[in-house]
CSV table of C-alpha atoms and ligand atoms in Angstrom, one decimal:
chain,number,residue,atom,x,y,z
A,7,MET,CA,-34.1,7.3,13.0
A,8,SER,CA,-36.8,7.2,10.0
A,9,THR,CA,-38.3,4.0,9.0
A,10,PHE,CA,-36.5,2.1,6.1
A,11,SER,CA,-37.8,3.6,2.8
A,12,LEU,CA,-36.9,3.3,-0.8
A,13,ASP,CA,-38.2,6.6,-1.7
A,14,PRO,CA,-35.4,9.2,-2.3
A,15,GLY,CA,-37.8,12.1,-2.3
A,16,ALA,CA,-38.2,14.9,-4.8
A,17,ASP,CA,-35.0,16.7,-4.1
A,18,GLN,CA,-32.9,13.7,-4.6
A,19,LEU,CA,-34.6,12.7,-7.8
A,20,ALA,CA,-34.1,16.3,-9.1
A,21,VAL,CA,-30.4,15.8,-8.2
A,22,ARG,CA,-30.2,12.5,-10.1
A,23,ASP,CA,-31.7,14.1,-13.1
A,24,TRP,CA,-29.3,16.9,-13.1
A,25,LEU,CA,-26.3,14.4,-12.8
A,26,HIS,CA,-27.9,12.4,-15.4
A,27,GLY,CA,-27.8,15.2,-17.9
A,28,PHE,CA,-24.1,15.8,-17.0
A,29,ALA,CA,-23.3,12.2,-17.4
A,30,ALA,CA,-25.0,11.9,-20.7
A,31,ASP,CA,-23.9,15.3,-22.2
A,32,VAL,CA,-20.5,15.7,-20.9
A,33,MET,CA,-19.1,12.5,-19.6
A,34,ARG,CA,-20.4,10.0,-22.2
A,35,PRO,CA,-19.1,11.9,-25.3
A,36,ALA,CA,-15.6,12.3,-23.6
A,37,ALA,CA,-15.4,8.8,-22.3
A,38,ALA,CA,-13.5,7.0,-25.3
A,39,GLU,CA,-11.0,9.8,-25.6
A,40,TRP,CA,-9.6,9.9,-22.1
A,41,ASP,CA,-9.7,6.1,-21.9
A,42,GLU,CA,-7.3,6.0,-24.8
A,43,ARG,CA,-5.2,9.0,-23.5
A,44,GLU,CA,-5.1,7.3,-20.1
A,45,GLU,CA,-4.9,10.7,-18.5
A,46,THR,CA,-6.8,12.6,-15.9
A,47,PRO,CA,-9.6,14.5,-17.6
A,48,TRP,CA,-8.8,18.0,-16.1
A,49,PRO,CA,-11.2,19.9,-18.3
A,50,VAL,CA,-14.1,17.5,-17.5
A,51,ILE,CA,-13.4,17.8,-13.7
A,52,GLN,CA,-13.2,21.6,-14.1
A,53,GLU,CA,-16.6,21.5,-16.0
A,54,ALA,CA,-18.0,19.5,-13.2
A,55,ALA,CA,-16.6,22.0,-10.6
A,56,LYS,CA,-18.1,24.9,-12.4
A,57,LEU,CA,-21.5,23.3,-12.4
A,58,GLY,CA,-21.2,22.5,-8.6
A,59,ILE,CA,-20.8,18.8,-9.2
A,60,TYR,CA,-17.2,18.7,-8.0
A,61,SER,CA,-17.1,20.3,-4.6
A,62,LEU,CA,-17.0,19.5,-0.9
A,63,ASP,CA,-20.4,21.1,-0.4
A,64,PHE,CA,-22.1,19.0,-3.1
A,65,TYR,CA,-20.8,15.6,-1.7
A,66,ALA,CA,-21.6,16.8,2.0
A,67,GLN,CA,-25.1,17.6,0.8
A,68,GLN,CA,-25.5,14.2,-0.7
A,69,TYR,CA,-23.9,12.5,2.3
A,70,PHE,CA,-26.2,14.2,4.7
A,71,ASP,CA,-29.3,13.8,2.5
A,72,PRO,CA,-32.2,12.6,5.0
A,73,SER,CA,-33.2,9.9,2.3
A,74,GLY,CA,-29.7,8.3,3.2
A,75,VAL,CA,-29.2,7.3,-0.4
A,76,GLY,CA,-27.9,10.6,-1.8
A,77,ILE,CA,-24.5,9.4,-2.2
A,78,PRO,CA,-25.3,6.0,-4.0
A,79,ILE,CA,-27.7,7.9,-6.4
A,80,ALA,CA,-25.0,10.5,-7.2
A,81,MET,CA,-22.4,7.6,-7.8
A,82,GLU,CA,-24.6,5.6,-10.0
A,83,GLU,CA,-25.4,8.4,-12.3
A,84,LEU,CA,-21.8,9.6,-12.7
A,85,PHE,CA,-20.5,6.1,-13.3
A,86,TRP,CA,-23.4,5.5,-15.7
A,87,GLY,CA,-21.7,8.3,-17.7
A,88,ASP,CA,-18.2,7.0,-17.5
A,89,ALA,CA,-16.2,5.0,-14.9
A,90,GLY,CA,-12.7,6.3,-15.6
A,91,ILE,CA,-13.9,9.9,-15.8
A,92,GLY,CA,-16.2,9.2,-12.7
A,93,LEU,CA,-13.4,8.0,-10.6
A,94,SER,CA,-11.2,11.0,-11.6
A,95,ILE,CA,-14.3,13.1,-10.3
A,96,VAL,CA,-15.0,11.4,-7.1
A,97,GLY,CA,-11.5,9.9,-6.3
A,98,THR,CA,-10.8,12.9,-4.1
A,99,THR,CA,-13.9,11.8,-1.8
A,100,LEU,CA,-12.0,8.9,-0.5
A,101,ALA,CA,-9.3,11.2,1.0
A,102,ALA,CA,-12.1,13.6,2.2
A,103,VAL,CA,-13.8,10.7,3.8
A,104,ALA,CA,-10.6,9.8,5.7
A,105,VAL,CA,-10.4,13.4,7.0
A,106,LEU,CA,-14.0,13.4,8.0
A,107,ALA,CA,-13.9,10.1,9.7
A,108,ASN,CA,-10.5,10.6,11.5
A,109,GLY,CA,-9.9,14.4,11.6
A,110,THR,CA,-11.0,17.2,14.2
A,111,GLU,CA,-13.5,19.9,13.0
A,112,GLU,CA,-10.5,22.1,12.6
A,113,GLN,CA,-8.7,19.7,10.5
A,114,ILE,CA,-11.8,19.1,8.4
A,115,GLY,CA,-12.3,22.7,8.0
A,116,THR,CA,-8.8,23.3,6.9
A,117,TRP,CA,-8.1,20.5,4.5
A,118,ALA,CA,-11.3,19.2,3.0
A,119,PRO,CA,-11.8,22.5,0.8
A,120,GLN,CA,-8.2,22.4,-0.2
A,121,MET,CA,-8.6,18.9,-1.6
A,122,PHE,CA,-11.3,20.2,-4.2
A,123,GLY,CA,-9.6,23.7,-4.9
A,124,THR,CA,-12.0,26.1,-6.7
A,125,PRO,CA,-13.6,25.9,-10.0
A,126,GLU,CA,-11.0,28.3,-11.5
A,127,ASP,CA,-8.2,26.1,-10.0
A,128,VAL,CA,-9.4,22.5,-9.4
A,129,LYS,CA,-7.2,20.2,-7.3
A,130,VAL,CA,-7.7,16.7,-6.5
A,131,ALA,CA,-6.7,14.6,-3.4
A,132,ALA,CA,-5.3,11.1,-2.8
A,133,PHE,CA,-5.9,8.4,-0.1
A,134,CYS,CA,-2.6,6.3,0.4
A,135,SER,CA,-3.1,3.2,2.3
A,136,SER,CA,-1.9,0.4,0.2
A,137,GLU,CA,1.7,-0.7,-0.1
A,138,PRO,CA,3.7,-3.3,-2.2
A,139,ASP,CA,3.6,-5.7,0.6
A,140,ALA,CA,0.4,-4.6,2.2
A,141,GLY,CA,-2.6,-4.7,0.0
A,142,SER,CA,-5.5,-7.0,1.6
A,143,ASP,CA,-3.5,-7.1,4.7
A,144,VAL,CA,-3.7,-3.6,5.9
A,145,SER,CA,-2.2,-4.3,9.1
A,146,ALA,CA,1.2,-5.1,7.4
A,147,LEU,CA,2.0,-1.3,6.5
A,148,ARG,CA,5.7,-0.7,6.5
A,149,THR,CA,5.4,3.2,6.0
A,150,ARG,CA,6.7,4.6,9.3
A,151,ALA,CA,5.7,7.8,11.1
A,152,VAL,CA,8.1,8.7,13.9
A,153,TYR,CA,7.4,11.7,16.3
A,154,ASP,CA,10.0,14.2,16.6
A,155,GLU,CA,9.0,15.6,20.2
A,156,ALA,CA,11.5,18.5,20.1
A,157,LYS,CA,10.1,20.2,17.0
A,158,ASP,CA,6.4,18.6,17.4
A,159,GLU,CA,6.9,17.1,13.8
A,160,TRP,CA,6.1,13.8,12.4
A,161,VAL,CA,8.7,12.1,10.1
A,162,LEU,CA,7.3,9.8,7.5
A,163,ASN,CA,9.2,7.2,5.4
A,164,GLY,CA,8.0,4.6,2.9
A,165,THR,CA,6.4,3.7,-0.3
A,166,LYS,CA,2.6,3.6,-1.1
A,167,THR,CA,1.2,2.0,-4.1
A,168,TRP,CA,-2.0,1.9,-6.1
A,169,ALA,CA,-2.8,5.5,-5.0
A,170,THR,CA,-5.5,7.0,-7.0
A,171,ASN,CA,-4.5,10.6,-7.8
A,172,GLY,CA,-1.1,9.8,-6.1
A,173,GLY,CA,1.5,12.3,-6.9
A,174,ILE,CA,-1.0,14.7,-8.8
A,175,ALA,CA,-3.0,15.4,-5.7
A,176,ALA,CA,-2.7,18.6,-3.9
A,177,VAL,CA,-3.4,17.0,-0.5
A,178,HIS,CA,-2.4,13.4,0.2
A,179,VAL,CA,-3.9,11.5,3.2
A,180,VAL,CA,-1.2,8.7,4.1
A,181,VAL,CA,-1.9,6.0,6.6
A,182,ALA,CA,1.3,4.9,8.5
A,183,ALA,CA,2.6,2.7,11.2
A,184,VAL,CA,3.4,4.6,14.5
A,185,ASP,CA,3.7,1.4,16.5
A,186,PRO,CA,4.3,-1.4,14.0
A,187,ALA,CA,4.1,-4.1,16.8
A,188,LEU,CA,0.4,-3.3,17.2
A,189,GLY,CA,-0.4,-4.0,13.5
A,190,ALA,CA,-3.7,-2.1,12.4
A,191,ARG,CA,-4.0,-0.6,15.8
A,192,GLY,CA,-0.8,1.0,15.7
A,193,GLN,CA,-1.5,3.1,12.6
A,194,ALA,CA,-2.6,6.6,12.2
A,195,SER,CA,-3.7,8.9,9.2
A,196,PHE,CA,-1.7,12.0,8.2
A,197,VAL,CA,-2.3,14.9,6.0
A,198,VAL,CA,0.5,15.8,3.7
A,199,PRO,CA,-0.1,19.5,2.8
A,200,PRO,CA,0.5,20.7,-0.9
A,201,GLY,CA,4.2,21.2,-1.8
A,202,THR,CA,5.7,19.1,1.1
A,203,PRO,CA,9.2,18.3,0.4
A,204,GLY,CA,10.0,14.6,0.3
A,205,LEU,CA,6.8,13.4,-1.2
A,206,SER,CA,7.1,12.2,-4.8
A,207,GLN,CA,5.3,10.3,-7.6
A,208,GLY,CA,6.7,6.8,-8.4
A,209,GLN,CA,5.7,4.7,-11.2
A,210,LYS,CA,2.3,5.6,-12.9
A,211,PHE,CA,0.5,2.3,-13.6
A,212,LYS,CA,-0.9,1.5,-17.2
A,213,LYS,CA,-4.2,-0.1,-16.5
A,214,HIS,CA,-6.8,-2.6,-17.9
A,215,GLY,CA,-9.7,-0.4,-17.2
A,216,ILE,CA,-10.7,3.0,-15.6
A,217,ARG,CA,-7.8,4.3,-17.5
A,218,ALA,CA,-8.8,8.0,-17.4
A,219,SER,CA,-8.2,7.7,-13.5
A,220,HIS,CA,-4.6,8.2,-12.5
A,221,THR,CA,-3.0,5.5,-10.3
A,222,ALA,CA,0.5,5.8,-9.1
A,223,GLU,CA,3.1,4.9,-6.4
A,224,VAL,CA,3.8,7.6,-3.9
A,225,VAL,CA,7.3,7.7,-2.4
A,226,LEU,CA,7.7,9.4,1.2
A,227,ASP,CA,11.4,10.2,1.8
A,228,GLY,CA,11.9,11.9,5.1
A,229,VAL,CA,8.6,13.8,4.9
A,230,ARG,CA,8.4,16.3,7.8
A,231,LEU,CA,4.9,17.2,8.9
A,232,PRO,CA,3.9,19.6,11.6
A,233,GLY,CA,2.1,18.0,14.6
A,234,HIS,CA,-1.3,19.2,13.5
A,235,CYS,CA,-1.2,17.0,10.4
A,236,LEU,CA,-2.0,14.0,12.5
A,237,LEU,CA,-5.7,13.3,11.9
A,238,GLY,CA,-7.6,13.3,15.2
A,239,GLY,CA,-4.7,14.8,17.2
A,240,LYS,CA,-1.9,13.3,19.4
A,241,GLU,CA,-3.7,13.0,22.6
A,242,LYS,CA,-6.4,10.9,20.9
A,243,LEU,CA,-3.8,8.8,19.3
A,244,ASP,CA,-1.9,8.3,22.6
A,245,GLU,CA,-4.9,7.1,24.3
A,246,ARG,CA,-5.8,4.7,21.5
A,247,LEU,CA,-2.1,3.3,21.5
A,248,ALA,CA,-2.3,2.9,25.2
A,249,ARG,CA,-5.6,1.0,25.0
A,250,ALA,CA,-4.2,-1.0,22.3
A,251,ARG,CA,-1.2,-1.8,24.4
A,252,GLU,CA,-3.1,-2.9,27.4
A,253,GLY,CA,-4.7,-5.4,25.0
A,254,ALA,CA,-8.3,-3.8,25.3
A,255,LYS,CA,-10.9,-5.9,23.5
A,256,ARG,CA,-10.9,-5.2,19.7
A,257,THR,CA,-14.2,-3.6,18.4
A,258,ALA,CA,-15.1,-3.9,14.7
A,259,GLY,CA,-13.8,-1.0,12.7
A,260,LYS,CA,-12.4,0.9,15.6
A,261,GLY,CA,-8.7,1.7,16.0
A,262,ASN,CA,-7.9,1.1,12.5
A,263,ALA,CA,-7.7,4.1,10.4
A,264,ALA,CA,-7.7,2.5,7.1
A,265,MET,CA,-10.6,0.2,7.9
A,266,ALA,CA,-12.7,3.2,9.2
A,267,THR,CA,-12.4,4.8,5.8
A,268,PHE,CA,-13.1,1.6,3.7
A,269,GLU,CA,-16.2,0.7,5.9
A,270,ALA,CA,-17.7,4.1,5.3
A,271,SER,CA,-17.0,4.2,1.5
A,272,ARG,CA,-18.0,0.6,0.5
A,273,PRO,CA,-21.6,1.0,-0.3
A,274,ALA,CA,-20.7,4.2,-2.5
A,275,VAL,CA,-18.2,2.1,-4.4
A,276,GLY,CA,-20.9,-0.7,-4.9
A,277,ALA,CA,-23.1,2.3,-6.4
A,278,GLN,CA,-20.4,3.0,-8.8
A,279,ALA,CA,-20.4,-0.5,-10.1
A,280,ILE,CA,-24.1,-0.4,-10.5
A,281,GLY,CA,-23.8,2.6,-12.7
A,282,ILE,CA,-21.5,0.7,-14.9
A,283,ALA,CA,-23.6,-2.4,-15.1
A,284,ARG,CA,-26.8,-0.2,-15.7
A,285,ALA,CA,-25.0,1.6,-18.7
A,286,ALA,CA,-24.0,-1.8,-20.3
A,287,TYR,CA,-27.4,-3.3,-19.8
A,288,GLU,CA,-29.1,-0.2,-21.4
A,289,VAL,CA,-26.8,-0.8,-24.5
A,290,ALA,CA,-27.3,-4.5,-24.7
A,291,LEU,CA,-31.1,-4.0,-24.4
A,292,ASP,CA,-31.2,-1.5,-27.2
A,293,TYR,CA,-28.9,-3.6,-29.4
A,294,ALA,CA,-31.1,-6.9,-28.9
A,295,ARG,CA,-34.2,-5.1,-29.9
A,296,THR,CA,-32.6,-3.8,-33.2
A,297,ARG,CA,-30.2,-6.4,-34.2
A,298,VAL,CA,-31.8,-8.7,-36.7
A,299,GLN,CA,-30.6,-12.3,-37.4
A,300,PHE,CA,-32.6,-15.2,-38.9
A,301,GLY,CA,-35.3,-12.4,-39.8
A,302,ARG,CA,-36.1,-11.3,-36.5
A,303,PRO,CA,-34.7,-9.1,-33.7
A,304,ILE,CA,-32.2,-11.2,-31.5
A,305,ILE,CA,-34.4,-10.3,-28.3
A,306,ASP,CA,-37.0,-12.6,-29.9
A,307,ASN,CA,-34.9,-15.5,-28.8
A,308,GLN,CA,-35.7,-16.5,-25.3
A,309,GLY,CA,-32.1,-17.2,-24.7
A,310,VAL,CA,-31.1,-13.5,-25.3
A,311,ALA,CA,-34.3,-12.2,-23.5
A,312,PHE,CA,-33.7,-14.3,-20.4
A,313,GLN,CA,-30.1,-13.0,-20.2
A,314,LEU,CA,-31.4,-9.4,-20.1
A,315,ALA,CA,-34.0,-10.4,-17.6
A,316,ASP,CA,-31.3,-11.8,-15.4
A,317,MET,CA,-29.1,-8.6,-16.0
A,318,LYS,CA,-31.9,-6.4,-14.8
A,319,THR,CA,-32.7,-8.5,-11.8
A,320,ARG,CA,-29.2,-8.5,-10.5
A,321,ILE,CA,-28.7,-5.0,-11.1
A,322,ASP,CA,-32.0,-4.1,-9.0
A,323,ALA,CA,-30.9,-6.5,-6.3
A,324,ALA,CA,-27.5,-4.9,-6.2
A,325,ARG,CA,-29.1,-1.5,-5.9
A,326,LEU,CA,-31.3,-2.6,-3.0
A,327,LEU,CA,-28.3,-3.9,-1.0
A,328,VAL,CA,-26.3,-0.6,-1.7
A,329,TRP,CA,-29.4,1.5,-0.7
A,330,ARG,CA,-30.0,-0.6,2.5
A,331,ALA,CA,-26.4,-0.3,3.5
A,332,SER,CA,-26.3,3.5,2.8
A,333,TRP,CA,-29.6,3.9,4.6
A,334,MET,CA,-28.3,2.0,7.7
A,335,ALA,CA,-25.1,4.1,7.8
A,336,ALA,CA,-27.2,7.4,7.5
A,337,ASN,CA,-29.3,6.1,10.4
A,338,ASN,CA,-26.5,4.9,12.6
A,339,GLN,CA,-27.6,1.3,12.3
A,340,PRO,CA,-24.5,-0.9,13.0
A,341,PHE,CA,-23.5,-3.3,10.1
A,342,THR,CA,-24.1,-6.4,12.1
A,343,ALA,CA,-23.9,-8.7,9.2
A,344,ALA,CA,-21.2,-6.7,7.3
A,345,GLU,CA,-24.1,-5.1,5.2
A,346,GLY,CA,-21.6,-2.6,3.6
A,347,SER,CA,-19.3,-5.3,2.5
A,348,MET,CA,-22.2,-7.3,1.3
A,349,SER,CA,-23.4,-4.5,-1.0
A,350,LYS,CA,-19.9,-3.9,-2.4
A,351,LEU,CA,-19.3,-7.6,-3.1
A,352,TYR,CA,-22.7,-8.1,-4.8
A,353,ALA,CA,-22.5,-5.0,-6.8
A,354,GLY,CA,-19.0,-5.5,-7.9
A,355,GLU,CA,-19.6,-9.1,-9.1
A,356,THR,CA,-22.8,-8.0,-10.8
A,357,ALA,CA,-21.1,-5.4,-12.8
A,358,LYS,CA,-18.4,-7.7,-14.0
A,359,TRP,CA,-21.0,-10.3,-14.9
A,360,VAL,CA,-23.5,-7.8,-16.5
A,361,THR,CA,-20.8,-6.2,-18.5
A,362,ALA,CA,-19.6,-9.7,-19.9
A,363,GLN,CA,-23.3,-10.6,-20.9
A,364,ALA,CA,-23.7,-7.3,-22.6
A,365,MET,CA,-20.5,-8.0,-24.7
A,366,GLN,CA,-21.9,-11.3,-25.5
A,367,ILE,CA,-25.3,-9.9,-26.8
A,368,LEU,CA,-23.5,-7.3,-28.9
A,369,GLY,CA,-21.6,-10.3,-30.6
A,370,GLY,CA,-18.5,-9.1,-32.6
A,371,ASN,CA,-19.5,-5.4,-32.1
A,372,GLY,CA,-19.2,-6.0,-28.3
A,373,PHE,CA,-15.6,-6.9,-28.8
A,374,THR,CA,-14.7,-3.6,-30.5
A,375,ARG,CA,-14.0,-0.1,-29.3
A,376,GLU,CA,-16.7,1.1,-31.8
A,377,TYR,CA,-19.2,0.3,-29.0
A,378,PRO,CA,-18.8,1.2,-25.2
A,379,VAL,CA,-19.5,-2.2,-23.6
A,380,GLU,CA,-16.0,-3.2,-24.2
A,381,ARG,CA,-14.7,-0.3,-22.1
A,382,MET,CA,-17.4,-0.9,-19.6
A,383,HIS,CA,-16.2,-4.4,-19.2
A,384,ARG,CA,-12.6,-3.5,-18.7
A,385,ASP,CA,-13.7,-0.8,-16.2
A,386,SER,CA,-16.0,-3.1,-14.2
A,387,ALA,CA,-13.0,-5.6,-13.5
A,388,ILE,CA,-11.6,-3.1,-10.7
A,389,TYR,CA,-14.8,-3.7,-8.6
A,390,SER,CA,-13.8,-7.0,-7.4
A,391,ILE,CA,-10.3,-5.7,-6.5
A,392,PHE,CA,-10.3,-2.3,-4.8
A,393,GLU,CA,-11.7,-1.0,-1.7
A,394,GLY,CA,-11.2,-4.6,-0.5
A,395,THR,CA,-11.3,-7.7,-3.0
A,396,SER,CA,-14.4,-9.7,-3.3
A,397,GLU,CA,-12.5,-12.5,-1.3
A,398,ILE,CA,-12.0,-9.9,1.5
A,399,GLN,CA,-15.5,-8.9,1.5
A,400,ARG,CA,-16.6,-12.6,1.9
A,401,LEU,CA,-14.1,-12.9,4.8
A,402,VAL,CA,-15.5,-9.7,6.5
A,403,ILE,CA,-19.1,-11.0,6.0
A,404,ALA,CA,-18.3,-14.6,7.2
A,405,ARG,CA,-16.6,-13.3,10.2
A,406,ALA,CA,-19.7,-11.0,10.9
A,407,ILE,CA,-22.3,-13.7,10.6
A,408,SER,CA,-20.3,-16.4,12.4
A,409,GLY,CA,-18.5,-14.6,15.1
A,410,MET,CA,-15.5,-16.8,14.1
A,411,PRO,CA,-12.0,-15.6,13.3
A,412,ILE,CA,-12.4,-17.1,9.8
A,413,ARG,CA,-8.9,-16.9,7.9
B,27,FAD,C1,-6.9,1.0,-9.9
B,27,FAD,C2,-6.6,0.8,-8.5
B,27,FAD,C3,-7.0,2.0,-7.7
B,27,FAD,C4,-6.7,1.9,-6.4
B,27,FAD,N1,-6.8,3.0,-5.6
B,27,FAD,C5,-6.4,2.8,-4.3
B,27,FAD,C6,-6.3,4.1,-3.5
B,27,FAD,O1,-6.7,5.1,-3.9
B,27,FAD,N2,-5.8,4.0,-2.3
B,27,FAD,C7,-5.3,2.9,-1.7
B,27,FAD,O2,-4.9,2.8,-0.5
B,27,FAD,N3,-5.5,1.7,-2.4
B,27,FAD,C8,-5.8,1.7,-3.7
B,27,FAD,N4,-5.9,0.5,-4.4
B,27,FAD,C9,-5.3,-0.7,-3.8
B,27,FAD,C10,-6.4,-1.7,-3.7
B,27,FAD,O3,-7.1,-1.4,-2.6
B,27,FAD,C11,-5.7,-3.2,-3.5
B,27,FAD,O4,-5.1,-3.6,-4.9
B,27,FAD,C12,-6.4,-4.2,-3.0
B,27,FAD,O5,-6.6,-4.0,-1.6
B,27,FAD,C13,-5.9,-5.5,-3.0
B,27,FAD,O6,-4.6,-5.6,-2.6
B,27,FAD,P1,-3.4,-6.2,-3.5
B,27,FAD,O7,-3.5,-5.7,-4.9
B,27,FAD,O8,-2.2,-6.1,-2.9
B,27,FAD,O9,-3.8,-7.7,-3.6
B,27,FAD,P2,-3.5,-8.9,-2.6
B,27,FAD,O10,-3.8,-8.5,-1.1
B,27,FAD,O11,-2.1,-9.4,-2.8
B,27,FAD,O12,-4.5,-10.1,-3.0
B,27,FAD,C14,-4.1,-11.0,-4.2
B,27,FAD,C15,-5.4,-11.9,-4.2
B,27,FAD,O13,-5.3,-12.8,-2.9
B,27,FAD,C16,-6.5,-12.7,-2.4
B,27,FAD,N5,-6.4,-12.8,-0.9
B,27,FAD,C17,-5.6,-12.2,-0.2
B,27,FAD,N6,-5.7,-12.4,1.2
B,27,FAD,C18,-6.8,-13.3,1.2
B,27,FAD,C19,-7.5,-13.9,2.3
B,27,FAD,N7,-7.1,-13.7,3.6
B,27,FAD,N8,-8.5,-14.8,1.9
B,27,FAD,C20,-8.9,-15.0,0.6
B,27,FAD,N9,-8.1,-14.5,-0.3
B,27,FAD,C21,-7.1,-13.5,-0.2
B,27,FAD,C22,-7.1,-11.4,-2.9
B,27,FAD,O14,-8.5,-11.5,-2.8
B,27,FAD,C23,-6.6,-11.3,-4.3
B,27,FAD,O15,-7.6,-12.1,-5.1
B,27,FAD,C24,-6.1,0.7,-5.8
B,27,FAD,C25,-5.9,-0.4,-6.6
B,27,FAD,C26,-6.1,-0.3,-8.0
B,27,FAD,C27,-6.0,-1.6,-8.8
């Protein structure tokens, strides 16, 4: 374990500058177009893949960077470029994290590369947990996985919703109930390989923000999967189910496939929100310096300058929380006060607040699509909703600090 440090190191700073170049030169100029088209920006993902920014290796390197802040630095830069395109580029990592968190070495080696494809033939992956009647309450999943012992196959039936890349993904990771009576502890994650019959895309959602990112329902109708598609394997699942049936004392994060994925990914999602906030803040700062009213730049008014001072302060505070949580995770420090949730909560709310202030500073221009803060404000709104709403983050933090079963 290294002492807590906020120094990312020279390698990490070089990666940051490299990603910043991609975000500024490739993502920013494409952002408005793909937002309007509301389609997955395949050419941009391909460009990222050619440069080595969209690959399993790249994210693994950031994840294992000894500074502990490789992932948040990468996320912040890409989402500074654009959040909709950014999510199209990194959406695959949520499914990849599910395989890394729950899969065996062999499963990781088989499925993780297929999620990204190759620069010539890029693919995306989807993580499908949420359902129409199971959003915040992940214990209420109705999608069933039934084991067919004679064939060593699992049969999946149900409907998933809100899946990023759902239906257009090569590989889908699906969380399903094996023993619904056990709630979240009776669930398991499955890999659905490319081209598996019975999996289809349902409705594609038209959204308020992050419109370049594809979000859709995924219908599972008699999907048959070979036994080896159960992440972690049958033996481990049987042991886990037996322990749950015996009523073994619940330990935070364990025994819940969906929660294991979310815990690991919350600081990274917080970093995405910071990228959006920083982008909007920079536009507002430039604008306030140059926009003249009453014969002087509007930043000459304390009211506007203080707004910018608060925006910058909150962005930096959010980043510190995200970096702390990422550093803790990288150094195997347990989140005793739900530090991961804390970072996502604060960063998400900061992005919404900062982008709203930025729109105000730009006046009428802030309200139009001629300037990017309108899009950034729409994009920021998702950060108090997905990967656990702000209310759910508060619930997790409140339970962690009190030890009480707060409802
Ligand atoms: C664009 C987008 C992309 C997404 N991508 C994915 C994905 O890739 N994979 C995936 O599995 N899911 C994904 N989601 C789903 C997302 O995680 C859920 O929308 C989220 O968890 C909230 O669930 P819900 O929408 O059903 O809201 P609900 O759970 O119905 O919540 C509605 C409101 O009630 C509040 N609430 C609920 N319970 C409580 C409580 N106990 N205490 C206080 N307040 C409470 C919530 O905070 C919220 O304000 C995505 C969603 C969107 C919109």
